[in-house]
Tab-separated table of C-alpha atoms and ligand atoms in Angstrom:
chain	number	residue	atom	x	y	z
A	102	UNK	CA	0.000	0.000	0.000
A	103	UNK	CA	0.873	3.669	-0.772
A	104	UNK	CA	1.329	5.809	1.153
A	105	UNK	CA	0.507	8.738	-1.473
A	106	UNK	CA	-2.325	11.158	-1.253
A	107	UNK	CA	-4.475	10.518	-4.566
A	108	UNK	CA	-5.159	13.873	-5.640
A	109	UNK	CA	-9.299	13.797	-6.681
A	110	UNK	CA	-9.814	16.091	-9.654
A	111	UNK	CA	-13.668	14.918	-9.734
A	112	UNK	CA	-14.212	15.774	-6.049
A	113	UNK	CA	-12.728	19.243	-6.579
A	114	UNK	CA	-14.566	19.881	-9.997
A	115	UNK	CA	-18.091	18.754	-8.171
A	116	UNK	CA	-17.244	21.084	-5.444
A	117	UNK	CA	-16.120	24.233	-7.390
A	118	UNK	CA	-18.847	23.770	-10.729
A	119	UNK	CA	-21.787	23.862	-7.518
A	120	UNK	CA	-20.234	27.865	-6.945
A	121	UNK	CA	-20.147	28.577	-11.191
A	122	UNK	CA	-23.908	27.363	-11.430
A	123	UNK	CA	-24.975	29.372	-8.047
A	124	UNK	CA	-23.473	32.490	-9.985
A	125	UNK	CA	-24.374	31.787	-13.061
A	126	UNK	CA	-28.526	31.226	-11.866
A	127	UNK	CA	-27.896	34.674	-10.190
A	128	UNK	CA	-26.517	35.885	-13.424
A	129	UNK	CA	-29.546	34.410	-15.246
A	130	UNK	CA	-31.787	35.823	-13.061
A	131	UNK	CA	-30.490	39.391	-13.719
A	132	UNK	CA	-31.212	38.488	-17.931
A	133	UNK	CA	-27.335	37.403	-18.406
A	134	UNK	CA	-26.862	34.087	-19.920
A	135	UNK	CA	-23.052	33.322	-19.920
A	136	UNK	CA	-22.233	31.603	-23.412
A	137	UNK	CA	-19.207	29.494	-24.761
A	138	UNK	CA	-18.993	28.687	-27.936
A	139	UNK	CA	-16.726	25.436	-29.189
A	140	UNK	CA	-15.879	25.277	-32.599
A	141	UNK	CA	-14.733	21.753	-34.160
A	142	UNK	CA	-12.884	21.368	-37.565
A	143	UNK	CA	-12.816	18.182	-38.988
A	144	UNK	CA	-13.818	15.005	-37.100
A	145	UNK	CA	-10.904	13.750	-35.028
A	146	UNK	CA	-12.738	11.010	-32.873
A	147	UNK	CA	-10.889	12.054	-29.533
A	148	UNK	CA	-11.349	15.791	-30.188
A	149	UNK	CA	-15.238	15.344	-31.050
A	150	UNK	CA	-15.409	13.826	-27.520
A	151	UNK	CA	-13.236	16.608	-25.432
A	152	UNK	CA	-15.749	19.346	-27.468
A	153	UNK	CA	-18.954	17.616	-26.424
A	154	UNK	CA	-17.878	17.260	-22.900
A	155	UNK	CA	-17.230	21.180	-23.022
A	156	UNK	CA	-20.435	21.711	-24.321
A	157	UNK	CA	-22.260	19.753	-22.181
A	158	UNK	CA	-20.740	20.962	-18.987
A	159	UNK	CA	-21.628	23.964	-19.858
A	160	UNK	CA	-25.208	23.385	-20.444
A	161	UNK	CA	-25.185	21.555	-17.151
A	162	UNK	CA	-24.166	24.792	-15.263
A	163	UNK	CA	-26.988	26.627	-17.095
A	164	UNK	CA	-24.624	28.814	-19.571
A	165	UNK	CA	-25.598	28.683	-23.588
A	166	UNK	CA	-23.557	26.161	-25.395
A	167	UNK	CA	-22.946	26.185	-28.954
A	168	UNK	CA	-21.207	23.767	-30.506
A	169	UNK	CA	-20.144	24.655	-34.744
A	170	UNK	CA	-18.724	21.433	-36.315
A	171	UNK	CA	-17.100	22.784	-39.823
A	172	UNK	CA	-15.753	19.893	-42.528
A	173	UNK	CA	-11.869	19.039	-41.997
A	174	UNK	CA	-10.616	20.739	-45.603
A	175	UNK	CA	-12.745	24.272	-44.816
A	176	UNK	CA	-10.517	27.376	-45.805
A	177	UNK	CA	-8.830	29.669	-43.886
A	178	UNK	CA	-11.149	32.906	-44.595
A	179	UNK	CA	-14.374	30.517	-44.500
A	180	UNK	CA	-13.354	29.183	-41.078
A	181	UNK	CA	-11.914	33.187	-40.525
A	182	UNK	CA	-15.667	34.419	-41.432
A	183	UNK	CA	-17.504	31.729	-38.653
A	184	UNK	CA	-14.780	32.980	-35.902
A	185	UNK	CA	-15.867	37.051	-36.974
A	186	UNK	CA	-18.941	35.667	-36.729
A	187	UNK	CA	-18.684	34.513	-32.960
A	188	UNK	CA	-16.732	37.389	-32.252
A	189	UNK	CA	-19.738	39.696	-32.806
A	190	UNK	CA	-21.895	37.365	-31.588
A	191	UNK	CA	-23.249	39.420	-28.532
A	192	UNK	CA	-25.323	36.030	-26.866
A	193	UNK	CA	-21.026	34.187	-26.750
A	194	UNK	CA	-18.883	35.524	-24.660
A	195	UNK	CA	-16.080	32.648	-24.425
A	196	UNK	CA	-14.729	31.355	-28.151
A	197	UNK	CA	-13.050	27.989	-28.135
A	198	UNK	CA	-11.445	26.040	-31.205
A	199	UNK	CA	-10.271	22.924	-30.415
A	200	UNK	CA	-6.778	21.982	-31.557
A	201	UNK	CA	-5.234	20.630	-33.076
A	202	UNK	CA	-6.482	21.825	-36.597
A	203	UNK	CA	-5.879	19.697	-40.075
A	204	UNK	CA	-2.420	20.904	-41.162
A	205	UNK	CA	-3.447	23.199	-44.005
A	206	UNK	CA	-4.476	25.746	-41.238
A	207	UNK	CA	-2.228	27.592	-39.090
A	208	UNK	CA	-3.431	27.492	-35.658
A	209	UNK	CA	-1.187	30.989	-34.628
A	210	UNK	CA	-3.124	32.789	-37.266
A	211	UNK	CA	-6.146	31.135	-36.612
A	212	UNK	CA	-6.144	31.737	-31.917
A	213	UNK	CA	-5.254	35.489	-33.114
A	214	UNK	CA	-8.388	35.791	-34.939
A	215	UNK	CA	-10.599	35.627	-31.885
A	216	UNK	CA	-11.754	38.286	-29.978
A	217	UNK	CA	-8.977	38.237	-27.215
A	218	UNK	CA	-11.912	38.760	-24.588
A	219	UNK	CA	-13.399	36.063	-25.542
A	220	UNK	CA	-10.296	33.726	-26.220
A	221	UNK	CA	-11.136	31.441	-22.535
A	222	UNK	CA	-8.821	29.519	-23.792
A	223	UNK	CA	-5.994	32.065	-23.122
A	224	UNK	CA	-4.520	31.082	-26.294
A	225	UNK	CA	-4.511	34.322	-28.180
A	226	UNK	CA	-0.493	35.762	-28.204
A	227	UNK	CA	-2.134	38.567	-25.819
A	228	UNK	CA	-3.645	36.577	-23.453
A	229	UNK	CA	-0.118	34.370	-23.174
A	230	UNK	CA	1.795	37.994	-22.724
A	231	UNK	CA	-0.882	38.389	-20.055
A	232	UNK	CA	-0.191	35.424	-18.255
A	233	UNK	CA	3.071	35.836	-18.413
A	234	UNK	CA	2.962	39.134	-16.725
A	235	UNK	CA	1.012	38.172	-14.025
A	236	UNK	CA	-2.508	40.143	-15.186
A	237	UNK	CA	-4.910	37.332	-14.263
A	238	UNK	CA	-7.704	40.231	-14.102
A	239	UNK	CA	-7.462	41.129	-17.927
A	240	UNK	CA	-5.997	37.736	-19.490
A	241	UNK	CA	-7.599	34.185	-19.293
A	242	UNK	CA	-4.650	31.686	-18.075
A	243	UNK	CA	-5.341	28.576	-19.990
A	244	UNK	CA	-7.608	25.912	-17.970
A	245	UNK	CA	-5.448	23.186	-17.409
A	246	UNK	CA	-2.550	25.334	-15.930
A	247	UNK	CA	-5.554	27.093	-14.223
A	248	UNK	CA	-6.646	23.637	-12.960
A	249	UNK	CA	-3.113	22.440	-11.883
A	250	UNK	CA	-3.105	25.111	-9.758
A	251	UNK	CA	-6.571	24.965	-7.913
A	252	UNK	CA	-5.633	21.057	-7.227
A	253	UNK	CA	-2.443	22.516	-5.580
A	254	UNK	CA	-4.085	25.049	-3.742
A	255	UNK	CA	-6.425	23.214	-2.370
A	256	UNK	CA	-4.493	20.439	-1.531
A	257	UNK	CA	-2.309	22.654	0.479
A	258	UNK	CA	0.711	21.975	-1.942
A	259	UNK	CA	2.297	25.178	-1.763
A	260	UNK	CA	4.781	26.531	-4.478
A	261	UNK	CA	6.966	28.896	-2.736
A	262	UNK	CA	10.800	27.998	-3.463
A	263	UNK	CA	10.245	24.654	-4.302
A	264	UNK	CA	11.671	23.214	-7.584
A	265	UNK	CA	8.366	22.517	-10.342
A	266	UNK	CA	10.095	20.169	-13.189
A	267	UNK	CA	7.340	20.290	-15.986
A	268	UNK	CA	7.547	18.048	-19.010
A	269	UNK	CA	6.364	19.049	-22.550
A	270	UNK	CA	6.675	22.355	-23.639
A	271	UNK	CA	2.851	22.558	-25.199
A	272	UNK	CA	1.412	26.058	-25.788
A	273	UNK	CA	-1.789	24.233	-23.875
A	274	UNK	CA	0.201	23.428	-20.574
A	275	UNK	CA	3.953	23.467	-20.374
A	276	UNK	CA	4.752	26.430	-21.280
A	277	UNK	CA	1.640	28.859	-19.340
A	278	UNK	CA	2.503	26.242	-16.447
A	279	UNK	CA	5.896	27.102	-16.517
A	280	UNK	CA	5.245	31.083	-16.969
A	281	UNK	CA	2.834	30.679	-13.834
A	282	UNK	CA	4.540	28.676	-11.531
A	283	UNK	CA	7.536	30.861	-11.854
A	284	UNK	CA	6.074	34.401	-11.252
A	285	UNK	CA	5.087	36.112	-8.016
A	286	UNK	CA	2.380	34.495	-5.799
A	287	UNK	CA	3.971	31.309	-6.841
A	288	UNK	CA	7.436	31.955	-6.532
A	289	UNK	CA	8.494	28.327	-8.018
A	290	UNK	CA	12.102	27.352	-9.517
A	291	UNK	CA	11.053	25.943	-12.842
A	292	UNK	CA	12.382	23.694	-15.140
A	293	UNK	CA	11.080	23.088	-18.601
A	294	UNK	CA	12.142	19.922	-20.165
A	295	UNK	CA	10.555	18.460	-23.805
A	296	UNK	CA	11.962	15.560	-26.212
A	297	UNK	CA	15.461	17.122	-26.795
A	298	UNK	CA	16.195	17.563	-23.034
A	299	UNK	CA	19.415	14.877	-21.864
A	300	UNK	CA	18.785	12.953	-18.797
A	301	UNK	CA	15.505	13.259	-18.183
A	302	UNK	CA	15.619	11.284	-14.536
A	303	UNK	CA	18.126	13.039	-12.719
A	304	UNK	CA	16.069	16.048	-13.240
A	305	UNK	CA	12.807	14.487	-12.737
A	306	UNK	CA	14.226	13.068	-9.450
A	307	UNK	CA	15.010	17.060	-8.803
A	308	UNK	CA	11.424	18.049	-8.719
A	309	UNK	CA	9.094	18.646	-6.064
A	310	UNK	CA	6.540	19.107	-8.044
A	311	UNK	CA	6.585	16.690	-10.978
A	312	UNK	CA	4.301	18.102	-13.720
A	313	UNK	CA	4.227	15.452	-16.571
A	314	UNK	CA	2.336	16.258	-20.026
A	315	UNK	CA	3.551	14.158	-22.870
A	316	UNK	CA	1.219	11.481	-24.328
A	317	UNK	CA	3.341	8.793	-23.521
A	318	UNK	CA	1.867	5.764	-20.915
A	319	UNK	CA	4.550	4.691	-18.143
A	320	UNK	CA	6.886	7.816	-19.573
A	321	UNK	CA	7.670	8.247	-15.836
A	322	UNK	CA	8.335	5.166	-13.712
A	323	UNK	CA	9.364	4.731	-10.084
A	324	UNK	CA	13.002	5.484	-10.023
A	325	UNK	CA	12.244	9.014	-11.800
A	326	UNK	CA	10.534	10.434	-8.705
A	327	UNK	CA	12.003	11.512	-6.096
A	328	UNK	CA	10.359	10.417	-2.597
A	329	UNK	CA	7.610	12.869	-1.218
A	330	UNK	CA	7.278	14.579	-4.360
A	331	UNK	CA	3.890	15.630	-5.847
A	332	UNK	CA	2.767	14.172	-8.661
A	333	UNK	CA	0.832	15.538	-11.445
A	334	UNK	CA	-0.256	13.456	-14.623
A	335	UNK	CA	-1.670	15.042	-17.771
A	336	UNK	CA	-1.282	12.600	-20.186
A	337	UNK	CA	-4.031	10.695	-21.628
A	338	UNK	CA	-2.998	7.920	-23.930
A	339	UNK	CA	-5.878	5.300	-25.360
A	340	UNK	CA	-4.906	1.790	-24.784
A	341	UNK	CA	-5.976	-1.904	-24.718
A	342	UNK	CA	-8.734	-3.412	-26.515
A	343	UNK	CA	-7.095	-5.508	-28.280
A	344	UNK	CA	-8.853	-9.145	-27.006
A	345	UNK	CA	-11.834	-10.274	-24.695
A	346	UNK	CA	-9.699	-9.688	-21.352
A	347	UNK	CA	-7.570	-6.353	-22.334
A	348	UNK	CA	-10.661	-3.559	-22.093
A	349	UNK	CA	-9.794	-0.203	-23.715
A	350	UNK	CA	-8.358	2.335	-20.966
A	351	UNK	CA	-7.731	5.819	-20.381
A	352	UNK	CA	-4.124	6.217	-19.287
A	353	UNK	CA	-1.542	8.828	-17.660
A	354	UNK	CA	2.201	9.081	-18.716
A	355	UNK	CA	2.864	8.012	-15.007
A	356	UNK	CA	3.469	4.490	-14.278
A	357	UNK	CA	0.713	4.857	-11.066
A	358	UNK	CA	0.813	2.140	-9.189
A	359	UNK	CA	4.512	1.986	-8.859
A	360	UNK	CA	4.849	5.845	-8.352
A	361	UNK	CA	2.194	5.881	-5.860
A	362	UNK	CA	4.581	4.442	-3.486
A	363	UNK	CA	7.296	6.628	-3.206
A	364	UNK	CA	5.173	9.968	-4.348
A	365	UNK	CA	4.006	12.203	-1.517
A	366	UNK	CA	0.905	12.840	-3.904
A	367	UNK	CA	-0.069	11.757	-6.972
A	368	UNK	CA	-3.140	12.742	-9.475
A	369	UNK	CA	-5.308	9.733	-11.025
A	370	UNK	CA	-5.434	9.541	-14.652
A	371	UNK	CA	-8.683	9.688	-15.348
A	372	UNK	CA	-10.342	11.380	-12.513
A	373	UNK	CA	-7.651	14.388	-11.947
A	374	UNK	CA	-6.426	17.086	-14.318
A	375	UNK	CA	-8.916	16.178	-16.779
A	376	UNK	CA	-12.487	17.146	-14.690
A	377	UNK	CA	-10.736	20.181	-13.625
A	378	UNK	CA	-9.903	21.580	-16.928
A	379	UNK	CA	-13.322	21.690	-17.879
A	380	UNK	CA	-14.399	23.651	-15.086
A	381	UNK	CA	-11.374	26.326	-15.392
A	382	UNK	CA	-13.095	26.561	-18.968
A	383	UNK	CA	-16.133	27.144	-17.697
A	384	UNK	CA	-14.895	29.628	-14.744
A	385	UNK	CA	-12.997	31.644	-17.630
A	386	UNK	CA	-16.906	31.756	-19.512
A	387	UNK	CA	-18.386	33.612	-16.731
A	388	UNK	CA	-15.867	35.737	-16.002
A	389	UNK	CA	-15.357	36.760	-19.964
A	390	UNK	CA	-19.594	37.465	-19.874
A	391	UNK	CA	-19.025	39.462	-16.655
A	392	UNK	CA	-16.240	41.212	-17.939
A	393	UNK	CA	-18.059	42.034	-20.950
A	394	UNK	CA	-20.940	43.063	-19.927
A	395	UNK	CA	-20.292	44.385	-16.398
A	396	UNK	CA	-16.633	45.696	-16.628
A	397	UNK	CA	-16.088	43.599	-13.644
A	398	UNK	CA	-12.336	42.446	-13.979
A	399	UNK	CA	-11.829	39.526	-10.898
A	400	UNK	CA	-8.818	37.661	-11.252
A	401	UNK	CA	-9.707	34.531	-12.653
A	402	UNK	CA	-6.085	33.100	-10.784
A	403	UNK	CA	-4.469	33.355	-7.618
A	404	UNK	CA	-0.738	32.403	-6.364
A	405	UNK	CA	0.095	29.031	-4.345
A	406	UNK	CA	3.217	30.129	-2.583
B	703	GUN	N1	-6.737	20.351	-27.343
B	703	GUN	C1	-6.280	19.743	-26.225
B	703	GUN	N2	-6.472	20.511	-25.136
B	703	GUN	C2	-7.072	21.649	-25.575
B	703	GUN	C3	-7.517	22.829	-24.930
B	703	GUN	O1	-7.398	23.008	-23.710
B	703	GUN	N3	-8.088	23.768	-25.729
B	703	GUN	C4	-8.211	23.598	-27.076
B	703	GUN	N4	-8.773	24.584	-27.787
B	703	GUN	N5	-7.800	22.519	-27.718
B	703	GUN	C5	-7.232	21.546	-26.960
């Protein structure tokens, strides 16, 4: 047995979508119907299912969901015209298009064609410079950064001076984890490691806080942690299926049952990262409607240290 604290992303996401719907009936009530709208190009089987649990999370917490599904070889201007579209679209208020996109389109140009107060995603090159500053009232930091850190928080994991090793350098998580973790209110050392980076474990063993996001299942195995550390898994890799006794799984890039032993604390793949994304998604929704419409400017982050 472990002796590792299992770090419940569903718990927290229960506990902290029951305070977005209470605001967002209050907002409803006062004739302001927060809406997110997710746009899908092409049909990648794994993306179509990450959009419709978007949308219907936020239909569960009352907001307006629209979902536009657009054919895989759409042009740039055509797919251009649907974002303008959404961007003067007063009912939507949060703009998300799921990556990545077929390779014909360029998803820079395409995340700095929407609206940046409506990019929730915190994709758009402003919203990263925003982030990276430290202006969590004005920018959207992207939700599973966002998420990362609530688990932390509330977990009591606290940031301050303690070494974060994150690897994968994705615009989606490495990189805003790595901006966040290292700025004040968090006051982390970071590292940043990806694919190129030489001996991987002796820095892994380095980390407090082990933040792993590469796609790869059992990437990370027992040896590569360092005793006490935290562990945080945001892989998810598809596997098994193949006969009557190997059913298809959802996996980490953490070998978990080994790490479990020597980690101090250690998020479940599924069941951690994952539930809370969705709800920093739908946190960065309200606030972009009451920012919007109200001027109100709340920091949708706060520091761990
Ligand atoms: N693909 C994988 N994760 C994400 C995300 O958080 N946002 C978008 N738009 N696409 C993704």
């Amino acid at each position: 047995m472990s002796g590792a604290r299992i770090l419940d992303g569903r718990a927290l996401s229960a506990e902290l979508r029951a305070g977005i719907v209470t605001e967002v009936e209050e907002l409803r009530a006062e004739g302001l119907v927060p809406g997110l709208a997710v746009v899908l190009v092409g049909d990648d089987p794994a993306s179509a299912v990450y959009v419709s649990m978007k949308a219907r999370a936020c239909h569960k917490a009352g907001m307006t969901d629209r979902t536009v599904r657009l054919p895989a070889d759409i042009s740039r201007d055509d797919l251009f015209d649907r974002i303008d579209a959404l961007n003067a679209d007063p009912a939507i208020h949060g703009i998300l298009v799921q990556l990545p996109l077929p390779p014909h389109l360029d998803p820079k140009a395409v995340l700095e064609r929407i609206r940046p107060e409506k990019d929730v995603d915190g994709f758009h090159p402003l919203n990263v410079g925003r982030t990276f500053v430290g202006d969590y009232a004005h920018g959207f930091a992207p939700a599973t950064p966002a998420g990362i850190v609530e688990l932390l928080r509330h977990h009591d994991i606290h940031t301050h001076g303690r070494h974060v090793v994150v690897v994968g350098r994705s615009l989606i998580v490495g990189k805003p984890l790595a901006a966040l973790m290292g700025a004040p209110g968090f006051n982390a050392t970071i590292t940043l490691t990806h694919r190129h980076t030489r001996g991987l474990a002796a820095i892994t063993r380095m980390a407090d806080i082990l933040v792993v996001v590469v796609g790869k299942p059992k990437l990370i195995t027992r040896d590569m942690v360092k005793p006490g550390a935290t562990v945080i898994d945001v892989g998810i890799s598809r596997i098994g299926g193949e006969g009557a006794d190997d059913k298809p799984r959802v996996v980490g890039d953490v070998d978990f049952e080994a790490v479990r032993e020597v980690a101090g604390a250690i998020t479940p793949v599924p069941g951690g990262v994952g539930p809370m994304t969705i709800t920093m998604l739908m946190r960065n929704t309200l606030e972009a409607a009451l920012r919007i419409h109200r001027g109100s400017h709340r920091p949708v982050l706060a520091g761990t240290a």
